Amino acid sequence: MYGRSSLYRTGSFRVENVGQNVLALIGNLCFSIFVLGVLIFTIIATTYEPEDPLFSTPRKITKFLLSESNATFTKDSTNVRTGEDFMTSQQPEFANFINVSDVDLGDIGVDSNGNDVAELDCKAEIGKPIDCRDPEVFHLMMTAAIERFKDIHFYRFGKAVRGTNDSSCHMAWRFRPNEGKVTGFYKDYREFVIRRSDNCTLSVVGIGEYHSGANARKKKKNQKVGFEKRAGGEQQGNVVPIFGESVNDTLPVVESEESFRRGKYLFYSGGGDRCKSMDHYLWSFMCALGEAQYLKRTLVMDLSLCLSSIYTASGLDEEGRDFRFYFDFEHLKESASVLDQAQFWANWNKWHQKNRLELHLVEDYRITPEKLARVKDTLVMRKFGSVEPDNYWYRVCEGDTESVVQRPWHLIWKSKRLMDVVTTIATKLHWDFDSVHVVRGEKARDRDRWPNLASDTSPEALLLTLQDKIDEGRDLYIASDEPDTAFFNPLKDKFTTHFLDDYRDLWDENSEWYSETTKLNNGVPVEFDGYMRASVDTEIFLRGKKQIETFNDLTKDCKDGVHTCSSAS
């Protein structure tokens, strides 16, 4: 009894203290868990690189903007993603394409009065011009096109018109390739040579090359654009690009002094974004365009770009490159409210004093668009200083602003002129080819980060790998940064190889591309630069039926170097 009583009287074992001891133990345990959680959170916070590129370095921004195809030709000279690349969820219905069985050929051999053609004197018809407006001629041309081009889906045929002579007709159509990871439609117009036989039967005896039927090409008028009618750049629904159309990228103009006075404008001045890579430029430009839309203002933009040295033959930054060389300005001006800065300042200097137009100057990027929404002045000018990276335009869209200002990627498409080069090459290959992307260059020389790349992309290794993935004898388009195409000669034993430089005539001095870009550049010839090459090369690669990628299919090396495969896109 004595021992038991003494035990009960011991401080830590008293019955009345048991509850307090348990509570104290639970409290200490919870506090320890809290401290451990804070420690883990701190470690994660200091090491975590967020996926949202708004909070990322320019290098992470570059990674975000890269094509999903792994088509990175050199470290920094990549082809960035534009609006078409984000359209996978916005594609229209493509089920209703036209088959031969859908074409109504009518009663062959019977004239419009129901008389048997064989009973008529066909000699009177021989030598007469082909009537391209005749439904029989139209249906005959449709059937010939569908039977000739089996690797594309036809969605719409245009009216047939007279060709270059009495026995030819021109007709346009809209189509998509049967296979390929691309969005949008293509437009072609061809010349059809039609023969009338002795019994008056018509037949197509020849179809011209891509875009040979120029008379069926729709001409666009250079009309004035009332840019102020679309202030804020209202989204035009699920619009998809149509490649092969004639281009009308003339500058929008101010219709009158009154329309200029009623307009509201946003202008970004200075900053450190100039002469940076194209992905950096787009990331900043889209911030400015997004803010202009949020403020319901017309963006005053500089169409003269500085091309980074990573894309130029000289290895130097080059000023004076036109925005329209690289991007579809026609789509931009039709979908958003933009105005070239040269035109804007000419009108401003002419009319601002008379109309007492006011300018609101902003010199701190931390002044948010929400605050500027209350500004009533005609022009809001954001002026950026000389200290990088605080003078990058995209800083305006960082932080809380990201939930307010959305970058309108759907407004920026690739240049129709460049895409027409892509379409021409794909058409010359009859839309029936496979493609492989072979990364070499600097990465193949850096064996510390890519130990196997050089050997895995050698001609012998390529031949061994590709013969298990691509059928022998297939047309194979090779997109690569390897400057000497003779490097790939061993592949010719198994495949018919094609390279971008095989089609230099599409941008040489006799080409339509050369003529139109020279005209845009005030008569000065334009270099088909490194960015254009990378852009075209990548787009052709994406149109292959089978697409073999370097870091997915040719080598076990990681795209961004050793030990990065888990985070590689």
Coordinates of C-alpha atoms in Angstrom, one line a residue:
M1 CA 0.0 0.0 0.0
Y2 CA 2.8 2.3 0.9
G3 CA 4.6 1.7 -2.4
R4 CA 1.5 2.3 -4.4
S5 CA 0.6 5.5 -2.6
S6 CA 4.2 6.8 -3.1
L7 CA 4.0 6.0 -6.8
Y8 CA 0.7 7.9 -7.2
R9 CA 2.3 10.9 -5.4
T10 CA 5.2 11.0 -7.8
G11 CA 4.8 14.2 -10.0
S12 CA 4.9 12.7 -13.4
F13 CA 2.7 9.8 -12.6
R14 CA -0.1 11.4 -10.6
V15 CA -3.4 10.4 -12.0
E16 CA -4.7 14.0 -12.0
N17 CA -1.7 15.0 -14.3
V18 CA -2.2 12.3 -17.0
G19 CA -4.4 14.5 -19.2
Q20 CA -2.1 17.4 -19.0
N21 CA 0.9 15.3 -20.0
V22 CA -1.0 13.8 -23.0
L23 CA -1.9 17.3 -24.2
A24 CA 1.6 18.5 -23.8
L25 CA 3.0 15.5 -25.8
I26 CA 0.4 16.2 -28.6
G27 CA 1.3 19.8 -28.6
N28 CA 5.0 19.1 -28.9
L29 CA 4.4 16.6 -31.7
C30 CA 2.2 19.1 -33.7
F31 CA 4.8 21.8 -33.3
S32 CA 7.5 19.4 -34.6
I33 CA 5.4 18.5 -37.6
F34 CA 4.7 22.3 -38.2
V35 CA 8.5 23.1 -38.1
L36 CA 9.3 20.2 -40.5
G37 CA 6.5 21.3 -42.9
V38 CA 7.9 24.9 -42.9
L39 CA 11.4 23.5 -43.6
I40 CA 10.1 21.4 -46.5
F41 CA 8.1 24.2 -47.9
T42 CA 11.1 26.6 -47.7
I43 CA 13.3 24.1 -49.6
I44 CA 10.7 23.6 -52.3
A45 CA 10.0 27.3 -52.6
T46 CA 13.7 28.1 -53.2
T47 CA 14.3 25.3 -55.7
Y48 CA 11.0 25.1 -57.6
E49 CA 10.9 26.5 -61.1
P50 CA 7.3 27.4 -61.9
E51 CA 5.7 26.2 -65.2
D52 CA 4.0 29.5 -65.7
P53 CA 6.4 31.4 -68.0
L54 CA 5.2 34.7 -66.6
F55 CA 7.3 34.0 -63.6
S56 CA 10.2 32.5 -65.4
T57 CA 13.5 33.5 -66.9
P58 CA 13.9 34.2 -70.6
R59 CA 15.3 30.7 -71.0
K60 CA 12.1 29.2 -69.5
I61 CA 10.0 31.4 -71.7
T62 CA 11.9 30.1 -74.7
K63 CA 11.1 26.5 -73.7
F64 CA 7.4 27.4 -73.3
L65 CA 7.3 28.9 -76.8
L66 CA 9.1 26.0 -78.6
S67 CA 7.2 23.7 -81.0
E68 CA 6.0 20.5 -79.4
S69 CA 7.9 18.6 -82.1
N70 CA 11.3 18.9 -80.4
A71 CA 12.4 20.7 -83.6
T72 CA 15.2 22.8 -82.1
F73 CA 17.8 23.4 -84.7
T74 CA 20.3 25.2 -82.6
K75 CA 20.3 26.3 -79.0
D76 CA 18.6 29.6 -79.5
S77 CA 17.5 29.8 -83.2
T78 CA 14.2 27.9 -82.8
N79 CA 10.9 28.3 -84.5
V80 CA 8.5 29.7 -81.9
R81 CA 4.8 28.7 -81.5
T82 CA 2.2 31.1 -82.9
G83 CA -1.6 31.2 -82.9
E84 CA -2.1 28.2 -85.2
D85 CA -0.2 26.0 -82.8
F86 CA -2.7 26.6 -80.0
M87 CA -5.7 25.7 -82.1
T88 CA -6.0 21.9 -81.5
S89 CA -9.2 22.4 -79.5
Q90 CA -10.7 24.9 -82.0
Q91 CA -10.5 22.9 -85.2
P92 CA -13.7 22.9 -87.4
E93 CA -15.5 19.9 -88.5
F94 CA -13.6 18.2 -91.3
A95 CA -15.9 15.2 -91.9
N96 CA -17.7 16.5 -94.9
F97 CA -15.0 16.3 -97.5
I98 CA -15.9 15.6 -101.2
N99 CA -15.5 12.2 -102.8
V100 CA -15.8 11.2 -106.4
S101 CA -19.2 9.6 -105.6
D102 CA -20.4 13.1 -104.5
V103 CA -19.8 14.6 -107.9
D104 CA -22.9 14.7 -110.2
L105 CA -21.6 13.9 -113.7
G106 CA -25.1 14.1 -115.2
D107 CA -26.2 12.2 -118.3
I108 CA -23.0 11.7 -120.2
G109 CA -23.6 11.7 -123.9
V110 CA -26.9 13.6 -123.6
D111 CA -27.2 17.4 -124.4
S112 CA -29.3 19.9 -122.5
N113 CA -32.3 19.1 -124.6
G114 CA -32.1 15.3 -124.0
N115 CA -30.9 14.5 -127.5
D116 CA -28.3 11.8 -128.1
V117 CA -25.0 13.5 -128.7
A118 CA -23.9 10.7 -131.0
E119 CA -26.7 11.7 -133.4
L120 CA -25.5 15.3 -133.5
D121 CA -23.0 16.6 -136.0
C122 CA -20.0 16.9 -133.6
K123 CA -17.8 18.3 -136.4
A124 CA -19.3 21.7 -135.7
E125 CA -18.1 21.5 -132.1
I126 CA -14.5 20.5 -132.9
G127 CA -12.2 23.5 -132.5
K128 CA -14.5 25.6 -130.5
P129 CA -13.3 27.0 -127.2
I130 CA -14.0 25.0 -124.1
D131 CA -16.8 26.6 -122.0
C132 CA -15.4 26.5 -118.5
R133 CA -18.7 27.6 -117.1
D134 CA -20.4 24.5 -118.4
P135 CA -21.4 22.3 -115.4
E136 CA -20.2 19.2 -117.2
V137 CA -16.7 20.8 -117.5
F138 CA -16.8 21.8 -113.9
H139 CA -17.8 18.3 -112.7
L140 CA -15.2 16.7 -115.0
M141 CA -12.4 18.9 -113.5
M142 CA -13.6 18.1 -109.9
T143 CA -13.5 14.3 -110.7
A144 CA -10.0 14.6 -112.3
A145 CA -8.7 16.5 -109.3
I146 CA -10.0 14.0 -106.7
E147 CA -8.7 11.0 -108.6
R148 CA -5.3 12.6 -109.2
F149 CA -4.6 13.9 -105.7
K150 CA -5.4 10.9 -103.4
D151 CA -3.5 12.1 -100.3
I152 CA -5.6 15.2 -99.6
H153 CA -9.2 15.8 -98.6
F154 CA -11.2 18.3 -100.8
Y155 CA -13.6 20.6 -98.9
R156 CA -14.7 23.2 -101.5
F157 CA -14.2 23.9 -105.2
G158 CA -14.4 27.3 -106.7
K159 CA -15.9 28.3 -110.0
A160 CA -14.0 27.3 -113.1
V161 CA -12.8 30.2 -115.3
R162 CA -11.1 30.4 -118.6
G163 CA -7.4 29.5 -118.6
T164 CA -4.5 30.7 -120.7
N165 CA -6.0 29.5 -124.0
D166 CA -9.2 28.1 -125.5
S167 CA -8.5 24.5 -124.3
S168 CA -7.7 25.2 -120.7
C169 CA -9.7 26.1 -117.6
H170 CA -8.5 27.3 -114.2
M171 CA -10.1 26.1 -110.9
A172 CA -9.4 26.6 -107.2
W173 CA -10.1 24.4 -104.3
R174 CA -9.7 24.2 -100.5
F175 CA -8.2 21.1 -99.0
R176 CA -6.3 19.5 -96.1
P177 CA -3.8 16.6 -96.2
N178 CA -5.2 13.2 -95.2
E179 CA -2.6 13.0 -92.4
G180 CA -0.4 15.4 -90.5
K181 CA -0.4 17.4 -87.2
V182 CA -1.5 20.7 -88.7
T183 CA -4.4 23.1 -88.3
G184 CA -6.2 25.1 -91.0
F185 CA -7.0 24.8 -94.7
Y186 CA -4.9 25.1 -97.9
K187 CA -5.9 26.6 -101.2
D188 CA -4.6 25.5 -104.5
Y189 CA -5.6 26.7 -108.1
R190 CA -4.6 24.7 -111.1
E191 CA -4.7 24.8 -114.9
F192 CA -6.7 21.9 -116.5
V193 CA -6.1 21.1 -120.2
I194 CA -9.3 19.7 -121.7
R195 CA -9.8 17.9 -124.9
R196 CA -13.0 17.3 -126.9
S197 CA -13.0 14.0 -128.9
D198 CA -14.6 13.4 -132.2
N199 CA -17.8 12.3 -130.6
C200 CA -17.9 15.4 -128.4
T201 CA -16.8 13.6 -125.2
L202 CA -14.7 15.9 -122.9
S203 CA -11.7 14.6 -121.0
V204 CA -8.9 16.1 -118.9
V205 CA -5.6 15.4 -120.5
G206 CA -3.4 17.5 -118.2
I207 CA -3.3 19.2 -114.8
G208 CA -0.7 21.9 -114.1
E209 CA 1.6 22.3 -111.1
Y210 CA 0.8 23.9 -107.8
H211 CA -0.8 27.4 -108.2
S212 CA -0.6 27.2 -112.0
G213 CA -4.2 28.3 -112.4
A214 CA -3.6 31.9 -111.6
N215 CA -6.9 33.1 -113.2
A216 CA -8.8 31.3 -110.4
R217 CA -6.9 33.1 -107.7
K218 CA -9.1 35.5 -105.7
K219 CA -7.9 39.0 -105.9
K220 CA -8.1 41.1 -102.7
K221 CA -8.7 44.8 -103.0
N222 CA -6.4 47.2 -101.2
Q223 CA -9.2 49.1 -99.4
K224 CA -9.0 51.3 -96.4
V225 CA -9.2 49.8 -93.0
G226 CA -11.3 51.5 -90.3
F227 CA -9.1 50.2 -87.5
E228 CA -11.0 52.2 -84.8
K229 CA -14.0 50.1 -85.4
R230 CA -12.3 47.1 -83.8
A231 CA -10.8 48.9 -80.7
G232 CA -9.9 46.3 -78.2
G233 CA -9.4 43.6 -80.8
E234 CA -12.5 41.5 -80.5
Q235 CA -12.0 37.8 -81.0
Q236 CA -13.4 36.6 -84.3
G237 CA -14.5 33.1 -83.1
N238 CA -12.8 29.9 -84.2
V239 CA -11.0 31.3 -87.2
V240 CA -8.4 29.0 -88.8
P241 CA -5.7 30.0 -91.3
I242 CA -6.1 29.4 -95.0
F243 CA -2.7 29.0 -96.7
G244 CA -2.4 29.7 -100.4
E245 CA -4.6 32.8 -100.5
S246 CA -3.3 36.0 -101.9
V247 CA -1.8 38.3 -99.3
N248 CA -3.1 41.8 -98.5
D249 CA -0.9 43.1 -95.7
T250 CA -1.0 46.8 -96.6
L251 CA -0.9 49.1 -93.7
P252 CA -4.2 50.2 -92.1
V253 CA -4.8 53.9 -92.5
V254 CA -6.6 56.5 -90.6
E255 CA -9.8 57.4 -92.5
S256 CA -10.2 60.9 -91.2
E257 CA -9.2 63.5 -88.7
E258 CA -12.4 62.8 -86.8
S259 CA -11.7 59.1 -86.5
F260 CA -8.2 59.8 -85.3
R261 CA -9.5 62.3 -82.7
R262 CA -12.0 59.8 -81.3
G263 CA -9.4 57.0 -81.1
K264 CA -7.5 55.8 -78.0
Y265 CA -4.0 54.6 -78.4
L266 CA -1.2 52.7 -76.5
F267 CA 2.4 52.9 -77.4
Y268 CA 5.5 51.1 -75.9
S269 CA 8.7 53.1 -76.2
G270 CA 12.3 51.9 -75.8
G271 CA 13.2 49.0 -73.7
G272 CA 15.7 46.1 -73.8
D273 CA 13.7 43.7 -76.0
R274 CA 15.2 44.8 -79.3
C275 CA 17.5 42.4 -81.1
K276 CA 16.6 39.6 -78.8
S277 CA 15.6 36.2 -80.0
M278 CA 12.2 35.9 -81.8
D279 CA 10.6 34.1 -78.9
H280 CA 11.6 36.9 -76.5
Y281 CA 10.2 39.5 -78.9
L282 CA 6.9 37.7 -79.3
W283 CA 6.5 37.2 -75.5
S284 CA 6.9 41.0 -75.0
F285 CA 4.9 42.0 -78.0
M286 CA 2.0 39.8 -77.0
C287 CA 2.0 41.5 -73.6
A288 CA 1.7 44.9 -75.2
L289 CA -1.1 43.7 -77.5
G290 CA -2.9 42.1 -74.6
E291 CA -2.7 45.3 -72.6
A292 CA -4.0 47.3 -75.6
Q293 CA -7.0 44.9 -75.8
Y294 CA -7.7 45.2 -72.1
L295 CA -7.6 49.0 -72.2
K296 CA -9.7 49.0 -75.5
R297 CA -7.0 51.0 -77.2
T298 CA -5.3 50.7 -80.6
L299 CA -1.7 49.4 -80.3
V300 CA 0.8 51.6 -82.0
M301 CA 3.4 49.1 -83.2
D302 CA 6.8 49.3 -84.8
L303 CA 6.8 47.0 -87.9
S304 CA 10.5 47.4 -88.3
L305 CA 12.2 44.6 -86.3
C306 CA 15.8 44.0 -85.3
L307 CA 16.8 40.5 -86.2
S308 CA 19.0 38.8 -83.6
S309 CA 22.5 37.7 -84.7
I310 CA 21.5 34.1 -84.1
Y311 CA 19.4 34.2 -87.3
T312 CA 21.7 36.2 -89.6
A313 CA 24.4 35.1 -92.1
S314 CA 26.6 38.0 -90.9
G315 CA 26.5 36.9 -87.3
L316 CA 25.5 40.4 -86.3
D317 CA 22.1 41.9 -85.2
E318 CA 20.4 43.5 -88.2
E319 CA 17.9 46.3 -88.1
G320 CA 15.1 47.0 -90.6
R321 CA 13.5 43.6 -90.9
D322 CA 9.7 43.9 -91.5
F323 CA 7.3 42.2 -89.2
R324 CA 5.4 41.0 -92.3
F325 CA 8.4 38.9 -93.3
Y326 CA 7.7 36.6 -90.4
F327 CA 4.1 37.0 -89.3
D328 CA 0.7 37.3 -90.8
F329 CA -0.1 41.0 -90.5
E330 CA -3.2 40.7 -92.6
H331 CA -4.8 38.4 -90.0
L332 CA -3.6 40.7 -87.2
K333 CA -5.0 43.9 -88.6
E334 CA -8.3 42.2 -89.4
S335 CA -8.6 40.7 -85.9
A336 CA -7.2 43.5 -83.7
S337 CA -6.8 47.3 -83.6
V338 CA -3.2 48.1 -84.6
L339 CA -1.5 51.0 -86.4
D340 CA 2.0 51.5 -87.7
Q341 CA 3.9 54.0 -85.6
A342 CA 5.2 56.0 -88.6
Q343 CA 1.6 56.6 -89.7
F344 CA 0.5 57.3 -86.1
W345 CA 3.1 60.0 -85.4
A346 CA 2.5 61.7 -88.8
N347 CA -1.2 62.1 -87.9
W348 CA -0.4 63.0 -84.2
N349 CA 2.0 65.8 -85.3
K350 CA -0.6 67.0 -87.7
W351 CA -3.7 67.0 -85.5
H352 CA -2.8 66.8 -81.8
Q353 CA -2.5 70.6 -81.1
K354 CA -5.6 71.5 -83.1
N355 CA -7.7 68.8 -81.3
R356 CA -5.9 69.2 -77.9
L357 CA -5.0 65.6 -77.8
E358 CA -3.4 64.6 -74.5
L359 CA -0.5 62.2 -73.8
H360 CA -0.3 60.2 -70.5
L361 CA 3.3 59.1 -69.9
V362 CA 4.1 56.0 -67.8
E363 CA 7.7 55.3 -66.8
D364 CA 7.3 52.5 -64.3
Y365 CA 6.2 49.1 -65.5
R366 CA 4.7 48.4 -62.1
I367 CA 1.9 50.8 -62.8
T368 CA -0.8 48.2 -63.7
P369 CA -3.2 48.2 -66.6
E370 CA -6.0 48.3 -64.1
K371 CA -4.9 51.8 -63.0
L372 CA -4.5 52.9 -66.7
A373 CA -8.0 51.8 -67.4
R374 CA -9.2 55.1 -65.8
V375 CA -7.0 57.3 -68.0
K376 CA -9.0 59.3 -70.5
D377 CA -6.1 60.8 -72.5
T378 CA -5.8 60.0 -76.2
L379 CA -2.4 58.4 -75.9
V380 CA -0.9 56.2 -73.2
M381 CA 2.8 55.9 -73.7
R382 CA 4.8 53.4 -71.6
K383 CA 8.4 54.5 -71.7
F384 CA 11.0 51.8 -70.7
G385 CA 14.5 52.6 -69.5
S386 CA 17.9 51.1 -70.2
V387 CA 18.4 48.7 -67.2
E388 CA 17.7 45.1 -68.1
P389 CA 15.7 43.1 -67.3
D390 CA 13.5 45.8 -65.7
N391 CA 13.0 47.4 -69.1
Y392 CA 11.6 44.3 -70.8
W393 CA 8.0 44.9 -72.0
Y394 CA 6.8 41.6 -70.6
R395 CA 7.4 42.8 -67.1
V396 CA 4.1 44.7 -67.4
C397 CA 2.3 41.4 -67.5
E398 CA 4.0 39.8 -64.5
G399 CA 2.5 39.1 -61.1
D400 CA -1.1 39.8 -60.4
T401 CA -1.5 41.3 -63.9
E402 CA -1.4 37.8 -65.5
S403 CA -4.9 37.1 -64.4
V404 CA -6.1 40.4 -65.9
V405 CA -4.2 40.8 -69.2
Q406 CA -4.3 37.7 -71.5
R407 CA -1.9 37.3 -74.3
P408 CA -4.0 37.0 -77.5
W409 CA -2.0 34.2 -79.2
H410 CA -4.9 33.6 -81.6
L411 CA -4.0 36.9 -83.3
I412 CA -0.5 35.9 -84.4
W413 CA -0.1 33.5 -87.3
K414 CA 3.0 32.7 -89.3
S415 CA 3.6 34.6 -92.5
K416 CA 1.5 33.4 -95.4
R417 CA 4.4 33.9 -97.7
L418 CA 6.6 31.5 -95.7
M419 CA 3.7 29.1 -95.4
D420 CA 3.2 29.2 -99.1
V421 CA 6.8 28.0 -99.5
V422 CA 6.0 25.2 -97.0
T423 CA 2.8 24.2 -99.0
T424 CA 4.6 24.3 -102.3
I425 CA 7.3 21.8 -101.0
A426 CA 4.7 19.5 -99.5
T427 CA 2.7 19.6 -102.8
K428 CA 5.8 18.8 -104.8
L429 CA 6.1 15.8 -102.5
H430 CA 2.4 15.0 -103.2
W431 CA 1.7 15.2 -99.5
D432 CA 3.0 11.7 -99.2
F433 CA 6.3 11.7 -97.4
D434 CA 7.8 10.9 -94.1
S435 CA 10.1 13.3 -92.2
V436 CA 13.0 13.1 -89.8
H437 CA 14.5 15.8 -87.7
V438 CA 18.3 15.4 -87.0
V439 CA 19.8 17.6 -84.4
R440 CA 23.6 17.9 -84.6
G441 CA 25.5 21.2 -84.6
E442 CA 26.6 22.5 -81.2
K443 CA 24.8 19.7 -79.3
A444 CA 26.6 16.9 -81.1
R445 CA 30.0 18.6 -80.3
D446 CA 29.1 18.9 -76.6
R447 CA 29.8 15.3 -75.5
D448 CA 29.6 16.2 -71.8
R449 CA 25.9 17.1 -72.1
W450 CA 25.0 14.8 -75.0
P451 CA 27.4 11.9 -74.9
N452 CA 25.6 9.7 -77.5
L453 CA 24.1 12.3 -79.9
A454 CA 27.0 12.4 -82.4
S455 CA 27.2 8.7 -82.8
D456 CA 23.4 8.1 -82.7
T457 CA 22.9 10.6 -85.6
S458 CA 25.8 9.4 -87.7
P459 CA 24.8 8.2 -91.2
E460 CA 25.3 4.5 -90.3
A461 CA 23.2 4.8 -87.1
L462 CA 20.5 6.8 -88.9
L463 CA 20.2 4.1 -91.6
L464 CA 20.0 1.4 -89.0
T465 CA 17.3 3.2 -87.0
L466 CA 15.2 4.5 -89.9
Q467 CA 15.0 1.3 -91.8
D468 CA 12.9 -0.1 -88.8
K469 CA 10.7 2.9 -88.7
I470 CA 10.2 4.0 -92.4
D471 CA 9.4 1.8 -95.4
E472 CA 12.2 1.4 -97.9
G473 CA 11.8 3.6 -101.0
R474 CA 9.7 6.3 -99.3
D475 CA 10.2 10.0 -99.8
L476 CA 12.1 11.2 -96.7
Y477 CA 12.3 14.9 -95.8
I478 CA 15.3 15.6 -93.6
A479 CA 15.2 18.7 -91.4
S480 CA 18.5 19.3 -89.8
D481 CA 21.1 21.9 -88.8
E482 CA 23.8 19.8 -90.5
P483 CA 25.1 22.3 -93.1
D484 CA 26.4 19.7 -95.6
T485 CA 23.6 17.6 -97.0
A486 CA 26.1 15.2 -98.5
F487 CA 26.5 13.9 -94.9
F488 CA 23.2 12.0 -95.4
N489 CA 24.2 10.4 -98.7
P490 CA 24.2 6.9 -97.3
L491 CA 20.4 7.2 -96.7
K492 CA 19.9 7.4 -100.4
D493 CA 20.4 3.7 -100.7
K494 CA 17.1 3.1 -98.8
F495 CA 15.1 6.3 -99.2
T496 CA 14.5 9.2 -101.6
T497 CA 15.9 12.1 -99.6
H498 CA 14.8 15.7 -99.7
F499 CA 16.2 18.8 -98.0
L500 CA 15.2 22.5 -97.8
D501 CA 18.0 23.6 -100.1
D502 CA 16.6 21.4 -102.8
Y503 CA 13.9 24.0 -103.2
R504 CA 15.9 27.2 -103.3
D505 CA 14.1 28.3 -106.4
L506 CA 11.1 29.1 -104.1
W507 CA 13.0 32.1 -102.6
D508 CA 15.5 33.0 -105.3
E509 CA 15.4 36.1 -107.4
N510 CA 12.8 34.6 -109.8
S511 CA 10.4 33.6 -107.1
E512 CA 7.1 35.1 -106.0
W513 CA 8.4 35.3 -102.4
Y514 CA 11.4 37.3 -103.5
S515 CA 9.3 39.7 -105.6
E516 CA 6.8 40.3 -102.8
T517 CA 9.3 40.7 -100.0
T518 CA 11.4 43.0 -102.1
K519 CA 8.4 45.2 -102.8
L520 CA 7.6 45.3 -99.0
N521 CA 11.3 46.3 -98.4
N522 CA 11.1 49.3 -100.7
G523 CA 12.9 47.6 -103.5
V524 CA 15.8 46.1 -101.5
P525 CA 16.1 42.3 -101.8
V526 CA 15.5 40.4 -98.6
E527 CA 17.7 37.6 -97.2
F528 CA 16.0 34.2 -96.6
D529 CA 17.5 34.3 -93.1
G530 CA 18.0 31.6 -90.4
Y531 CA 14.7 32.2 -88.7
M532 CA 12.8 31.8 -92.0
R533 CA 14.7 28.6 -92.7
A534 CA 14.0 27.1 -89.3
S535 CA 10.4 28.1 -89.5
V536 CA 9.9 26.5 -93.0
D537 CA 12.0 23.4 -92.1
T538 CA 9.9 22.8 -89.0
E539 CA 6.6 23.3 -90.7
I540 CA 7.5 20.8 -93.5
F541 CA 8.6 18.3 -90.9
L542 CA 5.2 18.6 -89.2
R543 CA 3.5 17.7 -92.5
G544 CA 5.2 14.3 -92.8
K545 CA 3.0 11.2 -92.4
K546 CA 5.6 9.7 -90.1
Q547 CA 7.6 12.1 -88.0
I548 CA 10.9 10.8 -86.5
E549 CA 12.3 13.1 -83.8
T550 CA 15.8 13.2 -82.6
F551 CA 15.3 13.0 -78.8
N552 CA 12.3 10.7 -79.0
D553 CA 13.4 8.3 -81.6
L554 CA 17.0 8.6 -82.6
T555 CA 18.9 8.9 -79.3
K556 CA 18.5 8.2 -75.6
D557 CA 20.2 11.5 -74.8
C558 CA 18.0 14.1 -73.1
K559 CA 16.9 17.1 -75.1
D560 CA 18.3 19.5 -72.6
G561 CA 21.4 17.5 -71.6
V562 CA 22.2 14.7 -69.2
H563 CA 19.8 14.0 -66.3
T564 CA 17.0 16.3 -67.7
C565 CA 14.8 13.7 -69.5
S566 CA 12.2 13.7 -66.7
S567 CA 11.7 17.5 -67.3
A568 CA 12.1 17.6 -71.0
S569 CA 9.1 18.5 -73.1

